[in-house]
Tab-separated table of C-alpha atoms in Angstrom:
chain	number	residue	atom	x	y	z
L	13	MET	CA	79.772	86.807	-12.900
L	14	GLY	CA	77.972	85.719	-9.791
L	15	VAL	CA	79.494	85.391	-6.362
L	16	SER	CA	78.300	83.974	-3.022
L	17	GLY	CA	79.533	83.307	0.519
L	18	SER	CA	80.794	84.514	3.932
L	19	ARG	CA	83.094	82.593	6.228
L	20	CYS	CA	82.185	84.725	9.231
L	21	VAL	CA	78.580	83.442	9.246
L	22	ARG	CA	77.818	79.867	10.209
L	23	ALA	CA	74.888	77.658	9.289
L	24	VAL	CA	73.908	77.519	12.982
L	25	PRO	CA	72.169	80.804	13.865
L	26	ASP	CA	74.574	83.370	15.320
L	27	TYR	CA	72.446	86.459	15.227
L	28	GLY	CA	75.112	89.015	16.059
L	29	ARG	CA	77.347	87.752	13.249
L	30	ALA	CA	74.431	87.550	10.831
L	31	VAL	CA	73.336	91.166	11.198
L	32	VAL	CA	76.948	92.409	11.092
L	33	TRP	CA	77.491	90.429	7.871
L	34	ASN	CA	74.421	92.023	6.300
L	35	ALA	CA	75.456	95.491	7.483
L	36	MET	CA	79.007	95.115	6.128
L	37	LEU	CA	78.063	93.529	2.804
L	38	PRO	CA	78.051	96.814	0.805
L	39	ALA	CA	81.591	97.547	2.063
L	40	LEU	CA	82.727	94.007	1.234
L	41	TRP	CA	81.313	94.255	-2.288
L	42	LYS	CA	82.986	97.658	-2.857
L	43	ALA	CA	86.322	96.229	-1.732
L	44	THR	CA	85.786	93.260	-4.064
L	45	ARG	CA	84.943	95.505	-7.020
L	46	ASP	CA	87.996	97.710	-6.441
L	47	ARG	CA	90.320	94.742	-5.986
L	48	LEU	CA	88.975	93.089	-9.140
L	49	GLU	CA	89.878	96.109	-11.252
L	50	SER	CA	93.361	96.153	-9.706
L	51	ALA	CA	93.793	92.421	-10.287
L	52	VAL	CA	92.798	92.640	-13.961
L	53	ALA	CA	95.171	95.581	-14.446
L	54	ALA	CA	98.037	93.698	-12.801
L	55	ALA	CA	97.350	90.589	-14.895
L	56	VAL	CA	97.892	92.548	-18.130
L	57	ARG	CA	100.701	94.713	-16.684
L	58	LEU	CA	98.777	97.958	-16.638
L	59	THR	CA	98.016	100.527	-13.978
L	60	VAL	CA	94.369	100.902	-12.991
L	61	ALA	CA	94.312	104.271	-14.781
L	62	GLY	CA	95.803	102.650	-17.871
L	63	LEU	CA	93.235	99.854	-17.732
L	64	ARG	CA	90.393	102.357	-17.540
L	65	ARG	CA	91.654	104.078	-20.677
L	66	LEU	CA	91.421	100.798	-22.607
L	67	VAL	CA	88.381	99.027	-21.162
L	68	ARG	CA	85.204	99.743	-19.249
L	69	VAL	CA	84.174	97.338	-16.507
L	70	SER	CA	80.460	97.553	-15.686
L	71	PHE	CA	78.165	95.433	-13.584
L	72	VAL	CA	74.643	94.977	-12.360
L	73	LYS	CA	73.945	93.098	-9.157
L	74	VAL	CA	70.834	91.940	-7.348
L	75	ALA	CA	70.773	91.293	-3.612
L	76	GLU	CA	68.654	88.298	-2.606
L	77	MET	CA	67.524	87.980	1.007
L	78	GLN	CA	67.580	84.283	1.829
L	79	ARG	CA	65.182	82.646	4.273
L	80	ARG	CA	68.000	82.197	6.785
L	81	GLY	CA	68.281	86.004	6.920
L	82	LEU	CA	71.575	86.449	5.068
L	83	VAL	CA	71.980	88.428	1.867
L	84	HIS	CA	73.259	86.665	-1.264
L	85	LEU	CA	74.481	88.610	-4.309
L	86	HIS	CA	73.886	87.770	-7.964
L	87	VAL	CA	76.215	89.813	-10.161
L	88	VAL	CA	76.788	90.168	-13.898
L	89	ILE	CA	80.069	91.852	-14.870
L	90	ARG	CA	80.862	93.068	-18.380
L	91	VAL	CA	84.153	94.209	-19.936
L	92	ASP	CA	83.995	96.460	-23.036
L	93	GLY	CA	86.727	98.305	-24.904
L	94	ARG	CA	87.217	102.068	-25.192
L	95	ASP	CA	88.521	103.973	-28.202
L	96	SER	CA	90.757	107.054	-28.081
L	97	SER	CA	87.761	109.319	-27.466
L	98	GLY	CA	86.484	107.154	-24.595
L	99	ASP	CA	83.524	105.714	-26.487
L	100	VAL	CA	82.614	102.077	-25.856
L	101	VAL	CA	83.765	99.644	-28.551
L	102	ALA	CA	84.435	95.903	-28.794
L	103	ALA	CA	86.772	94.679	-26.070
L	104	PRO	CA	90.439	94.081	-26.965
L	105	GLY	CA	91.489	90.492	-27.568
L	106	TRP	CA	93.231	90.082	-24.211
L	107	ALA	CA	89.982	90.918	-22.412
L	108	TYR	CA	88.239	87.869	-23.838
L	109	GLY	CA	88.385	84.413	-22.331
L	110	ASP	CA	88.450	83.807	-18.598
L	111	LEU	CA	90.720	86.675	-17.491
L	112	SER	CA	88.132	88.503	-15.407
L	113	ALA	CA	86.659	85.294	-14.007
L	114	ASP	CA	90.094	84.016	-12.938
L	115	CYS	CA	90.951	87.357	-11.336
L	116	LEU	CA	87.608	87.409	-9.513
L	117	ARG	CA	88.245	83.952	-8.055
L	118	VAL	CA	91.577	85.123	-6.644
L	119	VAL	CA	90.070	88.321	-5.230
L	120	VAL	CA	87.084	86.597	-3.633
L	121	ALA	CA	89.373	84.112	-1.889
L	122	SER	CA	91.415	86.848	-0.231
L	123	VAL	CA	89.381	90.054	0.151
L	124	ALA	CA	88.043	90.965	3.603
L	125	VAL	CA	86.819	93.996	5.511
L	126	ASP	CA	87.195	94.557	9.239
L	127	ALA	CA	84.124	94.784	11.464
L	128	PRO	CA	83.724	95.398	15.203
L	129	ASP	CA	82.979	92.447	17.465
L	130	PRO	CA	79.857	93.246	19.531
L	131	ALA	CA	81.306	91.372	22.492
L	132	ALA	CA	84.244	93.767	22.544
L	133	VAL	CA	82.242	96.961	22.002
L	134	ALA	CA	78.558	96.549	22.931
L	135	LEU	CA	76.920	95.711	26.236
L	136	LEU	CA	75.927	92.035	26.189
L	137	ASP	CA	72.709	90.459	27.328
L	138	SER	CA	71.870	86.966	28.546
L	139	SER	CA	69.416	86.046	25.792
L	140	GLY	CA	71.942	84.184	23.683
L	141	ALA	CA	71.455	86.582	20.767
L	142	LEU	CA	74.950	88.024	21.083
L	143	PRO	CA	78.301	86.216	21.370
L	144	ALA	CA	79.637	85.677	24.871
L	145	ALA	CA	83.370	86.125	24.268
L	146	ALA	CA	85.137	88.866	22.368
L	147	SER	CA	87.524	88.261	19.510
L	148	PRO	CA	90.714	90.196	20.350
L	149	ASP	CA	91.179	91.420	16.774
L	150	GLY	CA	87.540	92.071	15.838
L	151	TRP	CA	85.878	90.271	12.959
L	152	ALA	CA	86.996	89.874	9.373
L	153	VAL	CA	83.991	89.750	7.033
L	154	ARG	CA	84.791	87.551	4.016
L	155	TRP	CA	83.044	85.727	1.220
L	156	GLY	CA	82.211	82.155	2.108
L	157	GLY	CA	81.736	78.888	0.316
L	158	GLN	CA	78.552	79.640	-1.630
L	159	MET	CA	80.300	80.934	-4.715
L	160	ASP	CA	79.636	80.211	-8.381
L	161	ILE	CA	81.546	82.126	-11.070
L	162	ARG	CA	80.795	81.414	-14.718
L	163	ARG	CA	81.529	82.966	-18.074
L	164	ILE	CA	78.410	84.045	-19.956
L	165	ARG	CA	78.535	83.791	-23.733
L	166	LEU	CA	76.282	86.187	-25.613
L	167	GLY	CA	75.463	85.118	-29.143
L	168	SER	CA	72.032	86.642	-29.616
L	169	GLU	CA	69.435	88.968	-28.137
L	170	THR	CA	67.830	85.897	-26.570
L	171	ASP	CA	70.982	85.306	-24.505
L	172	ALA	CA	70.887	88.882	-23.189
L	173	VAL	CA	67.227	88.527	-22.245
L	174	LYS	CA	68.045	85.326	-20.347
L	175	VAL	CA	70.620	87.179	-18.271
L	176	GLY	CA	68.110	89.938	-17.492
L	177	ASN	CA	65.509	87.342	-16.543
L	178	TYR	CA	68.033	85.611	-14.279
L	179	LEU	CA	68.594	88.825	-12.314
L	180	ALA	CA	64.892	89.690	-12.238
L	181	LYS	CA	64.095	86.218	-10.908
L	182	TYR	CA	66.242	86.677	-7.828
L	183	LEU	CA	65.070	90.228	-7.212
L	184	THR	CA	61.470	88.986	-7.247
L	185	LYS	CA	62.357	85.984	-5.097
L	186	SER	CA	64.025	88.215	-2.536
L	187	VAL	CA	60.988	90.475	-2.308
L	188	THR	CA	58.322	87.782	-2.161
L	189	ASP	CA	59.904	84.653	-0.717
L	190	SER	CA	62.471	85.625	1.919
L	191	GLY	CA	60.211	86.243	4.888
L	192	ALA	CA	61.768	89.684	5.417
L	193	LEU	CA	59.524	92.607	6.271
L	194	ASP	CA	58.605	95.166	3.630
L	195	ALA	CA	58.577	98.238	5.924
L	196	PRO	CA	60.783	99.547	8.756
L	197	VAL	CA	60.143	98.447	12.329
L	198	ARG	CA	59.583	101.666	14.290
L	199	SER	CA	59.783	100.297	17.831
L	200	PRO	CA	60.079	97.077	19.855
L	201	ARG	CA	56.361	97.402	20.609
L	202	GLN	CA	55.580	97.380	16.902
L	203	LEU	CA	57.788	94.312	16.515
L	204	ALA	CA	55.754	92.523	19.186
L	205	ARG	CA	52.531	93.336	17.309
L	206	LEU	CA	53.892	91.977	14.023
L	207	GLY	CA	53.744	88.433	15.337
L	208	LEU	CA	57.086	87.336	13.850
L	209	ARG	CA	58.276	83.978	15.066
L	210	GLY	CA	61.577	82.286	15.685
L	211	HIS	CA	64.477	83.117	13.417
L	212	ALA	CA	63.097	86.308	11.829
L	213	ARG	CA	62.101	87.789	15.195
L	214	ARG	CA	65.534	87.098	16.702
L	215	LEU	CA	67.264	88.781	13.763
L	216	VAL	CA	65.167	91.938	14.121
L	217	GLU	CA	65.600	91.923	17.910
L	218	THR	CA	69.371	91.615	17.512
L	219	CYS	CA	69.390	94.619	15.159
L	220	TRP	CA	67.583	96.615	17.843
L	221	ARG	CA	69.851	95.408	20.665
L	222	LEU	CA	73.044	96.219	18.803
L	223	GLY	CA	71.570	99.326	17.188
L	224	SER	CA	70.697	100.726	20.613
L	225	ASP	CA	74.337	100.590	21.720
L	226	ARG	CA	75.926	103.871	20.672
L	227	ALA	CA	79.519	102.671	20.975
L	228	PHE	CA	78.869	99.697	18.732
L	229	THR	CA	76.884	101.599	16.099
L	230	GLU	CA	79.610	104.239	15.852
L	231	ALA	CA	82.240	101.504	15.425
L	232	LEU	CA	80.125	99.728	12.806
L	233	ASP	CA	79.468	102.925	10.820
L	234	CYS	CA	83.182	103.700	10.880
L	235	ALA	CA	84.032	100.194	9.626
L	236	ALA	CA	81.420	100.477	6.877
L	237	ASP	CA	82.783	103.925	5.883
L	238	ARG	CA	79.447	105.685	6.263
L	239	PRO	CA	78.450	108.703	8.358
L	240	ALA	CA	76.599	108.053	11.577
L	241	GLY	CA	72.908	108.923	11.369
L	242	ARG	CA	70.374	110.124	13.897
L	243	THR	CA	68.884	106.638	13.819
L	244	ALA	CA	71.374	103.780	13.990
L	245	GLY	CA	71.647	101.873	10.727
L	246	LEU	CA	70.888	98.531	12.354
L	247	ILE	CA	67.623	99.952	13.708
L	248	ARG	CA	66.766	101.770	10.477
L	249	TRP	CA	67.271	98.550	8.508
L	250	SER	CA	66.153	96.027	11.105
L	251	HIS	CA	63.307	94.962	8.786
L	252	SER	CA	65.992	93.787	6.323
L	253	TYR	CA	68.077	92.241	9.105
L	254	GLY	CA	70.705	95.004	9.039
L	255	PHE	CA	71.209	95.186	5.269
L	256	GLY	CA	71.071	98.807	4.144
L	257	GLY	CA	72.313	98.415	0.574
L	258	GLU	CA	70.289	98.702	-2.617
L	259	TRP	CA	68.609	95.558	-3.899
L	260	PRO	CA	69.334	96.165	-7.611
L	261	THR	CA	72.464	98.188	-8.393
L	262	SER	CA	74.409	99.057	-11.536
L	263	TRP	CA	77.859	100.571	-11.934
L	264	PRO	CA	78.688	103.108	-13.269
L	265	ALA	CA	75.929	104.554	-11.105
L	266	GLU	CA	74.562	106.729	-13.911
L	267	PRO	CA	74.280	104.502	-16.993
L	268	PRO	CA	75.561	106.183	-20.166
L	269	GLY	CA	73.337	106.650	-23.187
L	270	PRO	CA	69.596	107.069	-23.630
L	271	ALA	CA	68.479	103.910	-21.795
L	272	THR	CA	65.787	104.383	-19.156
L	273	GLY	CA	64.095	102.186	-16.597
L	274	SER	CA	65.542	99.908	-13.953
L	275	ASP	CA	69.203	98.946	-13.688
L	276	VAL	CA	68.368	95.420	-14.795
L	277	VAL	CA	66.573	96.707	-17.908
L	278	TRP	CA	69.434	99.084	-18.647
L	279	PHE	CA	72.059	96.367	-18.397
L	280	SER	CA	70.051	94.044	-20.635
L	281	ARG	CA	69.889	96.819	-23.234
L	282	VAL	CA	73.633	97.396	-22.995
L	283	MET	CA	74.273	93.723	-23.634
L	284	ARG	CA	71.939	93.677	-26.627
L	285	ARG	CA	73.512	96.818	-28.117
L	286	SER	CA	77.134	95.688	-27.797
L	287	GLY	CA	78.543	92.932	-29.919
L	288	GLY	CA	81.816	92.203	-28.165
L	289	GLY	CA	82.897	92.050	-24.583
L	290	LEU	CA	83.382	89.462	-21.897
L	291	VAL	CA	80.357	88.921	-19.705
L	292	SER	CA	80.597	86.859	-16.538
L	293	GLY	CA	77.959	85.812	-14.023
L	294	SER	CA	78.607	85.273	-10.336
L	295	SER	CA	76.668	84.312	-7.253
L	296	LEU	CA	78.121	85.329	-3.873
L	297	GLY	CA	76.648	84.780	-0.450
L	298	ALA	CA	77.212	83.978	3.190
């Protein structure tokens, strides 16, 4: 399945919101993944533990950095069955159809993670890069309107290759066509020498402004459920506009079996090996 969208980010540039969205995206995706498993279990009247004994939910996702500086996810989710020994087999009949896709639509419409509002935590400046008024309850980071969830039908090895090519396409596009930098920005002086213009420069500058505020970075790390580092995450990842997640990711994190190579290659091999199973494709972004 593919998923896309964030309601907390507007089309008009709001640089503080944009970098917070990128920074919180890994936490939002984790919450979505966990809620999806719970929703599928509830739909078939099982506990999550009971669901895991009967099926294995796996995914591979690719993060695409768009030209506007917001990350968009392309995700393929697969449901396979498990036998009594835990080995992967064809999915049970109730796992076919649109069960997972319908559950994902419900989850995406409701899931959110809390994030600190820079105006309530950080020192503001007069450049217009940060919001002027604080939200009393902080920010809720949600998926937005750019969402496309489809069922993928696998009938041949060619279909599996197409899915792998789809993910590879957006990984390549993100690397070569987004305008993002390919190496960390070590200092504001280095940023000035890079000659970035307009939108990209303001995004990196906002990462440095917010990342230099200790109170805000501590609040953001706490919201993202990650330990604070010696270098603030927004500064460390300012070249990717605050996004510190992995560009291609598979789950389970350590793919079972003898497959080697990238996550995308591994997932393509899994799809070619397995006959049954529901596979869904989603695109999610801000």
